CSV table of C-alpha atoms in Angstrom, one decimal:
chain,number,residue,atom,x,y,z
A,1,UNK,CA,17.8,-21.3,16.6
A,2,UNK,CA,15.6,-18.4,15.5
A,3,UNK,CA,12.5,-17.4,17.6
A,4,UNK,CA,9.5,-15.4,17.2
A,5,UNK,CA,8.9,-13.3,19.9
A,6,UNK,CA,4.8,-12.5,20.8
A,7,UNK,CA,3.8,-9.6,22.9
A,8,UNK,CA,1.1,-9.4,24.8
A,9,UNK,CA,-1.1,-8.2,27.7
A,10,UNK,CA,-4.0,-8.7,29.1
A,11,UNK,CA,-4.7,-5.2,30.1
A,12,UNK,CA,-4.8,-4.6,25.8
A,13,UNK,CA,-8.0,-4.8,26.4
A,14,UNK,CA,-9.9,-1.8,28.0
A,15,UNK,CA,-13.1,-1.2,29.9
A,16,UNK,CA,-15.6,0.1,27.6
A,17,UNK,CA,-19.5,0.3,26.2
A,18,UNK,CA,-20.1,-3.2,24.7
A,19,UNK,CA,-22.0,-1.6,21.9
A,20,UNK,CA,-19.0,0.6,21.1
A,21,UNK,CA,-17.8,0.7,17.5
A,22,UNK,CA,-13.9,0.1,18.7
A,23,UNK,CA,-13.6,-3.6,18.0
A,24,UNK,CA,-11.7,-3.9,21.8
A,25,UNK,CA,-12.2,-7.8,22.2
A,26,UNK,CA,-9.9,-8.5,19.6
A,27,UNK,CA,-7.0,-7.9,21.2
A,28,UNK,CA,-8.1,-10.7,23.5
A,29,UNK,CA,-9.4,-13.0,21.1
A,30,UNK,CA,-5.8,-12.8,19.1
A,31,UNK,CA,-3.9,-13.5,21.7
A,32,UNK,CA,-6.2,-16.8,22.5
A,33,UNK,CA,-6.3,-18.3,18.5
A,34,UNK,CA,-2.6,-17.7,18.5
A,35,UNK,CA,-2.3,-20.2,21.6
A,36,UNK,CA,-4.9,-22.4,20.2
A,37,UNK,CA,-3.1,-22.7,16.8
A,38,UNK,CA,0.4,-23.1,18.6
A,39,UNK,CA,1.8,-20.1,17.6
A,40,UNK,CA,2.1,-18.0,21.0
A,41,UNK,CA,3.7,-20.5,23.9
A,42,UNK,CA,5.1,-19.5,26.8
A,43,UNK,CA,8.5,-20.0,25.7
A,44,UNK,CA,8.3,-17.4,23.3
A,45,UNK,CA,5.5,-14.9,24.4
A,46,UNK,CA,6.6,-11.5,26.6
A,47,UNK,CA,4.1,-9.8,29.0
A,48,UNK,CA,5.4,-5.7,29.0
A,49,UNK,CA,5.5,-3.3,31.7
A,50,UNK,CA,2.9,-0.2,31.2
A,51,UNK,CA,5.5,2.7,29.5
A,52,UNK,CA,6.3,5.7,32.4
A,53,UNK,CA,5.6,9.1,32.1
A,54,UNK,CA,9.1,9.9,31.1
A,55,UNK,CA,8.8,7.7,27.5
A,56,UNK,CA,5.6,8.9,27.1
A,57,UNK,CA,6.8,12.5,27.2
A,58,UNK,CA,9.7,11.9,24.5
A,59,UNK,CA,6.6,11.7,22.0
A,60,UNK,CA,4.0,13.4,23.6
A,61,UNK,CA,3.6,17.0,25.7
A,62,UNK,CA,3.9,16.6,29.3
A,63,UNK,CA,0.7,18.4,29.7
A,64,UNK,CA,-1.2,15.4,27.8
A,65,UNK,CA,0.6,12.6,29.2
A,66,UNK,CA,-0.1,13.8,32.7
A,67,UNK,CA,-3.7,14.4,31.8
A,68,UNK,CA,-4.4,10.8,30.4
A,69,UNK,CA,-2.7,9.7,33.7
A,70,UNK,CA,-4.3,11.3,36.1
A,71,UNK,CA,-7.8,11.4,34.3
A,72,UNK,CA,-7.9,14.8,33.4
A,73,UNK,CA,-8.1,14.5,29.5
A,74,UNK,CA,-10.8,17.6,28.2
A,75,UNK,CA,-14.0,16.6,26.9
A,76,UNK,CA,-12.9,18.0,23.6
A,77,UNK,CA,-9.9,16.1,23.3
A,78,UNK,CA,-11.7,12.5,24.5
A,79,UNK,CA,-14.2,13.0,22.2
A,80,UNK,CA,-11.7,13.3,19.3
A,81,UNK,CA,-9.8,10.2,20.7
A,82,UNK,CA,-13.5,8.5,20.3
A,83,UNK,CA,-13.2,6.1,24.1
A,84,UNK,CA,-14.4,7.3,27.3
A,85,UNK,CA,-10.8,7.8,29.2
A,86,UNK,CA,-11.4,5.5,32.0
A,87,UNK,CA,-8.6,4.4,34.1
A,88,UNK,CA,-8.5,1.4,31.8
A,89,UNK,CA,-8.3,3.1,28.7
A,90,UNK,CA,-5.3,4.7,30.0
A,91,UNK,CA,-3.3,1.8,31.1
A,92,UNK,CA,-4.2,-0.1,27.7
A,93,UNK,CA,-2.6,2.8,25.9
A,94,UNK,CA,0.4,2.5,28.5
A,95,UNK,CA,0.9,-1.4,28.1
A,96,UNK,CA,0.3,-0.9,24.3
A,97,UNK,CA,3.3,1.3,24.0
A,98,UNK,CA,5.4,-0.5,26.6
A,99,UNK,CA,4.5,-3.5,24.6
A,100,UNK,CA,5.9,-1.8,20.8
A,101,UNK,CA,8.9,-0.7,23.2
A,102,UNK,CA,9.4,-4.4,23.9
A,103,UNK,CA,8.9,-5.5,20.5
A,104,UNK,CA,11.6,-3.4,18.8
A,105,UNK,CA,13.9,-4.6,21.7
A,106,UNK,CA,13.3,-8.0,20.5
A,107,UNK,CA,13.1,-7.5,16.8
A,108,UNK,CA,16.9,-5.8,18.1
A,109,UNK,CA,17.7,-9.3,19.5
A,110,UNK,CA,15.8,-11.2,17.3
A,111,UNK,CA,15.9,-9.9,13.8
A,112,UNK,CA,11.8,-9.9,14.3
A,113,UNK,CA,9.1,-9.5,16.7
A,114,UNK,CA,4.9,-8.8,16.8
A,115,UNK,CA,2.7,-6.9,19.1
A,116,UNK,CA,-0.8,-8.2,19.7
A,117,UNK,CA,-1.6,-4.4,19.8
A,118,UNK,CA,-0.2,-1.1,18.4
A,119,UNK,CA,-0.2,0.9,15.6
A,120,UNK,CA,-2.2,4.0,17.5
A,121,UNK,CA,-0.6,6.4,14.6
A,122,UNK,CA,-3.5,9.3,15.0
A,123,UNK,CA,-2.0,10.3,18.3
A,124,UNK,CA,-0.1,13.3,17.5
A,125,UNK,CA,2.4,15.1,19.9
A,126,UNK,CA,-0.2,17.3,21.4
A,127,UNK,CA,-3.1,14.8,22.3
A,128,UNK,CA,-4.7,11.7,21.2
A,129,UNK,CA,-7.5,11.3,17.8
A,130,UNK,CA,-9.1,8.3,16.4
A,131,UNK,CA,-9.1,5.8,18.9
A,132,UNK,CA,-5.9,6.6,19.4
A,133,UNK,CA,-4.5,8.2,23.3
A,134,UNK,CA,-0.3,7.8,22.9
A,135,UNK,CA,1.6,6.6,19.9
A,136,UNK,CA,3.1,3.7,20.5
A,137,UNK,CA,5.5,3.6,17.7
A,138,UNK,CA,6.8,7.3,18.2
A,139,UNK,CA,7.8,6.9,21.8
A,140,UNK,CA,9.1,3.3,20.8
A,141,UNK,CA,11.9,5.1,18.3
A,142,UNK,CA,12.0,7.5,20.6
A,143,UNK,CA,13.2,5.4,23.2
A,144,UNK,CA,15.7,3.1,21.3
A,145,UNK,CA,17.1,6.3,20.0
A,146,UNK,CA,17.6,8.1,23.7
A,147,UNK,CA,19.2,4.9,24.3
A,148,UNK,CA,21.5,5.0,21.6
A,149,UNK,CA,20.0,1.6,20.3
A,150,UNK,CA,19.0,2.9,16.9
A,151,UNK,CA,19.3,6.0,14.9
A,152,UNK,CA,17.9,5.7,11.2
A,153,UNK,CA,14.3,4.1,11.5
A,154,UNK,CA,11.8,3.5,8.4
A,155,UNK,CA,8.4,3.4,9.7
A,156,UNK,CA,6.4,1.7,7.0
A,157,UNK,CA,1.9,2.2,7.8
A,158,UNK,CA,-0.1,0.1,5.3
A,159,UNK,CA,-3.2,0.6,7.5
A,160,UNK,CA,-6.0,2.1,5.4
A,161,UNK,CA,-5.6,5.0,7.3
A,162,UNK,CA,-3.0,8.0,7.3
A,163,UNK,CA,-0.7,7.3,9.9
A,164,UNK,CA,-1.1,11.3,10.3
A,165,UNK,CA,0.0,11.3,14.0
A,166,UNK,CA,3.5,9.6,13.3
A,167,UNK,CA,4.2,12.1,10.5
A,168,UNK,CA,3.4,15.0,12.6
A,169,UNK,CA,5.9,13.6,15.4
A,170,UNK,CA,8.7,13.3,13.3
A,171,UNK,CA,8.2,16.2,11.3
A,172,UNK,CA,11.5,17.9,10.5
A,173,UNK,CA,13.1,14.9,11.9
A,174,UNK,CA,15.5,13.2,9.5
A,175,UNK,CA,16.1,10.3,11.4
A,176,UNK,CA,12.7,9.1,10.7
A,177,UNK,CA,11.4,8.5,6.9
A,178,UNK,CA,7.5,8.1,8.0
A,179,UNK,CA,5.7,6.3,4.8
A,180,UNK,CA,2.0,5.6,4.7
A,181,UNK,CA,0.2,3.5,1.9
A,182,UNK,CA,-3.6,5.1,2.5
A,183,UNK,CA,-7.5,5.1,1.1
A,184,UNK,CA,-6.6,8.6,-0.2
A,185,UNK,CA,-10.5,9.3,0.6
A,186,UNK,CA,-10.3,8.2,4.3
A,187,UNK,CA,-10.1,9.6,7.8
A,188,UNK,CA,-8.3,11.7,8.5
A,189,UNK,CA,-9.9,15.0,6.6
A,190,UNK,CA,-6.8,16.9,8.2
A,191,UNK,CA,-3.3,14.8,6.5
A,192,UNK,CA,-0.1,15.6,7.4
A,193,UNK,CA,2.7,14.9,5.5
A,194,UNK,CA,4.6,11.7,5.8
A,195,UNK,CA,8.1,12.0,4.0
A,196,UNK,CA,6.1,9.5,1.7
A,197,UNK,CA,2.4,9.5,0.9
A,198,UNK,CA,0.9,7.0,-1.3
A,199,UNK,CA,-2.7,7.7,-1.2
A,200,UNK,CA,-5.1,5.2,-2.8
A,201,UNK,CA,-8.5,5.5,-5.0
A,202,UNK,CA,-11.6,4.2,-3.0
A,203,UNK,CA,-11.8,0.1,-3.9
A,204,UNK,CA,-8.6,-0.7,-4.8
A,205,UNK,CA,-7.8,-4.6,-5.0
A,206,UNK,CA,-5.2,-6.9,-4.2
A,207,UNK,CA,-3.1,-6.9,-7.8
A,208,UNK,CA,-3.1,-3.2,-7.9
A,209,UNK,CA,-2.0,-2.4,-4.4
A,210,UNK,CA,0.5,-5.3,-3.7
A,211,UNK,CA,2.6,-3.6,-6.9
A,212,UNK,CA,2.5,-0.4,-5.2
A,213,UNK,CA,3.9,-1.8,-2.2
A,214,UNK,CA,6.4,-3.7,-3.9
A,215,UNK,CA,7.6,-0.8,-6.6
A,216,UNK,CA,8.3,1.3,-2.9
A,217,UNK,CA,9.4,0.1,-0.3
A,218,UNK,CA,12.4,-1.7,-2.0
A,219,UNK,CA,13.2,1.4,-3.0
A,220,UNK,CA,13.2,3.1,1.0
A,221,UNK,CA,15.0,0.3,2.1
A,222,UNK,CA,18.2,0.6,-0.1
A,223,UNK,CA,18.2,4.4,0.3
A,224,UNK,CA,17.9,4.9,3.6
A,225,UNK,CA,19.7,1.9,5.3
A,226,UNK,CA,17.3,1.8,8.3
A,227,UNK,CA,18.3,0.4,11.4
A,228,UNK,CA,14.9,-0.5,12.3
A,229,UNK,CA,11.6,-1.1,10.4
A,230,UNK,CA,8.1,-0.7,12.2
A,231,UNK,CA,5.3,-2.6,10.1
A,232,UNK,CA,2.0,-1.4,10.8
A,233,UNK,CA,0.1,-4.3,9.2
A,234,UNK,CA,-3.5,-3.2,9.6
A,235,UNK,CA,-6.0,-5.2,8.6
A,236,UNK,CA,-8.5,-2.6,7.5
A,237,UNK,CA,-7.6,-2.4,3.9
A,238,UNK,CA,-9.9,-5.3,3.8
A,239,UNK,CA,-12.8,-5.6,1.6
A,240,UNK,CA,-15.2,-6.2,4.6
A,241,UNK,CA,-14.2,-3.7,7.2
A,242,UNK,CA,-16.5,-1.5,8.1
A,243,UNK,CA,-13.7,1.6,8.3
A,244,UNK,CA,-12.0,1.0,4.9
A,245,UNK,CA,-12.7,2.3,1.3
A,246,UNK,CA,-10.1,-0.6,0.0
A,247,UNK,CA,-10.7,-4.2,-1.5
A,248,UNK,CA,-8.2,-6.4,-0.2
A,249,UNK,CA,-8.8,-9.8,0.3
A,250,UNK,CA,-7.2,-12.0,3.0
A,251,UNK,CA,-4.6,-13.9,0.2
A,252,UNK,CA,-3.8,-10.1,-0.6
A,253,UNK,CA,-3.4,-9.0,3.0
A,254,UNK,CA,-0.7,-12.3,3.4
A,255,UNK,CA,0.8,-11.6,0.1
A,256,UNK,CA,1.6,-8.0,1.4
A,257,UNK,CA,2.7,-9.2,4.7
A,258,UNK,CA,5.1,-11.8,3.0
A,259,UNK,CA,6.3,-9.1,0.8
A,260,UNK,CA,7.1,-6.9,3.7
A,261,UNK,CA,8.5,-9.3,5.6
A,262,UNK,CA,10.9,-10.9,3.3
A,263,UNK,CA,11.9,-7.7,1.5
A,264,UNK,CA,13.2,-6.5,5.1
A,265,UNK,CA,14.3,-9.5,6.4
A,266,UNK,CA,16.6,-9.5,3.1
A,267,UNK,CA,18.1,-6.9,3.9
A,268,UNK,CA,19.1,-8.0,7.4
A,269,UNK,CA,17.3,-4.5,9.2
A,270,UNK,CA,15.4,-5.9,12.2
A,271,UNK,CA,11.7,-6.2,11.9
A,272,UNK,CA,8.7,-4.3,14.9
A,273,UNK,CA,5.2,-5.3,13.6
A,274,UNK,CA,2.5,-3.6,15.1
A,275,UNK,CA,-1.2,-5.0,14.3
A,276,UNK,CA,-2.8,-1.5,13.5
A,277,UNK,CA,-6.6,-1.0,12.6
A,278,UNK,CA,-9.2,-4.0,11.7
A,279,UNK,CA,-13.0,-2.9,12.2
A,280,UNK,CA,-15.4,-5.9,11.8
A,281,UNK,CA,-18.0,-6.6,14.3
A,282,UNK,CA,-17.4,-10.5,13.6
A,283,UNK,CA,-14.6,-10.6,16.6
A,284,UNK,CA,-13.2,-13.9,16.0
A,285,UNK,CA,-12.5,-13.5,12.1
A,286,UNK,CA,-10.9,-10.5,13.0
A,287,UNK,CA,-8.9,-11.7,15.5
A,288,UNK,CA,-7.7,-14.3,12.7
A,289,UNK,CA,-7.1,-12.3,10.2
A,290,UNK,CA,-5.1,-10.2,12.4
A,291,UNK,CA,-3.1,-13.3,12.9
A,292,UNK,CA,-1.8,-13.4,9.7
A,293,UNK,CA,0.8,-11.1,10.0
A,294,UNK,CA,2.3,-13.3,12.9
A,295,UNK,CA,1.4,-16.4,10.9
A,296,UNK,CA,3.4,-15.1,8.1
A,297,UNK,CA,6.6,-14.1,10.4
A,298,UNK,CA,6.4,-17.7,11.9
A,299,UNK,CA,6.7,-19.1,8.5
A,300,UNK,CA,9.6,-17.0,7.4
A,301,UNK,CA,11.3,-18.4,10.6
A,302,UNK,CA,10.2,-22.0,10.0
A,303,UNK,CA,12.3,-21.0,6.4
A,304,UNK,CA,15.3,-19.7,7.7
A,305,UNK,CA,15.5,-22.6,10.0
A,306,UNK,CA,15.8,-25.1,7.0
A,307,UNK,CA,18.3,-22.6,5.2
């Protein structure tokens, strides 16, 4: 019968300034509605182990990795990652990856999984930006393809930002197709170039985005016969985030993640959901909108059981 793996840790959520503009309670606060609502039991709900030094280095320069790990991250670089790089910071970036590691094994097993976390696509190989330190999805492909698990991936970013990082890690690498569905006007200044950029006007609503979605990624899917998808379903494309220039509403945000779900599912290519950016200072509502995406997933299972 099919299951819907949840992964989750408590260390997700890091030591830092209450007043901080990183929404870090919502990791927490996801992981508690999804047990209040039923959706995350024990029976189907993973803890990872922190990722080593040796996946962090597929993705990432040694130098970096060994300087987030032993505390030695320059000013310069911290400040352009945006959190003070506490021992805590570090191991939430650790058991974030380890956790997207996880979740592709399972979506593997599976067919599909979800982080509570992930999605930290700024990081580039060099260093971390943007409230991002390592890239979780990077070393996750990384990984499954060392271990001979996968080799095509499609890496599909509808947060409102660029997933910049990812594209400059897999630049050159055909292996990857990196596409990113963007507020054209948003951070970063500095884009690189995914194999596919869609980048959006400022305000954009539900109607007009979810047909640019669904004219795509069909289309990326039948040409590249992926072995694995990554979904980075961030929430900031929301109309009330505080870091997006979009208009989405929460019926478009589950209409997209229905779309992207089913589409791949369809298709029979396993399924890695990552919850990528969501900005309000209202943690609880974010935490459930950022359940939708597992929501959604749990209702495509609940279909596929009465099929």
């Amino acid at each position: 019968m099919p299951v819907l793996p949840i992964i989750h840790h408590p260390a997700y959520n890091a030591d830092i300034p209450s007043q901080h503009r990183f929404p870090m309670g919502k990791f927490a606060a996801l992981m508690i509605y999804l047990r209040d609502i039923g959706l995350a039991v024990d029976e189907n709900t993973f803890e990872p182990a922190p990722a080593p030094s040796s996946w962090l280095a597929l993705a990432h320069d040694q130098t970096y990795v060994d300087q987030v790990l032993n505390g030695t991250v320059p000013q310069c670089i911290a400040r352009d990652i945006g959190f003070p790089m506490n021992p805590s910071v570090a191991m939430r970036a650790r058991c974030a990856t380890g956790g997207t590691v996880l979740t592709a094994r399972l979506a593997l097993e599976h067919g599909i999984a979800l982080n509570t976390a992930g999605g930290s696509h700024h990081a580039r190989r060099a260093h971390g930006a943007g409230f991002c330190v390592f890239n979780d999805v990077a070393v996750a492909i990384k990984v499954l393809q060392a271990e001979g698990l996968v080799n095509r991936v499609l890496v599909v970013d509808l947060d409102v930002h660029q997933g910049d990082g990812t594209a400059e890690i897999f630049s050159g690498d055909d292996s990857v197709f990196t596409f990113s569905v963007h507020a054209e006007k948003n951070y970063p200044d500095n884009k690189q170039n995914s194999n596919l950029d869609i980048g959006l006007r400022d305000g954009m609503g539900d109607n007009e985005y979810l047909g640019v979605v669904r004219d795509a990624l069909p289309k990326l899917l039948e040409r590249g016969q992926p072995d694995i998808v990554f979904y980075n379903a961030g929430v900031d494309p929301h109309e009330e985030d505080r870091l997006g220039r979009l208009s989405l509403t929460d019926e478009g945000l589950r209409a997209r993640d229905e779309f992207v779900i089913n589409i791949v599912r369809q298709y029979d290519i396993p399924l890695a959901c990552v919850i990528g950016g969501g900005y309000m200072r209202d943690i609880p509502r974010l935490a459930k909108r950022h359940s939708v995406i597992h929501q959604t997933a749990m209702d495509f299972i609940h279909l596929c059981r009465k099929l």
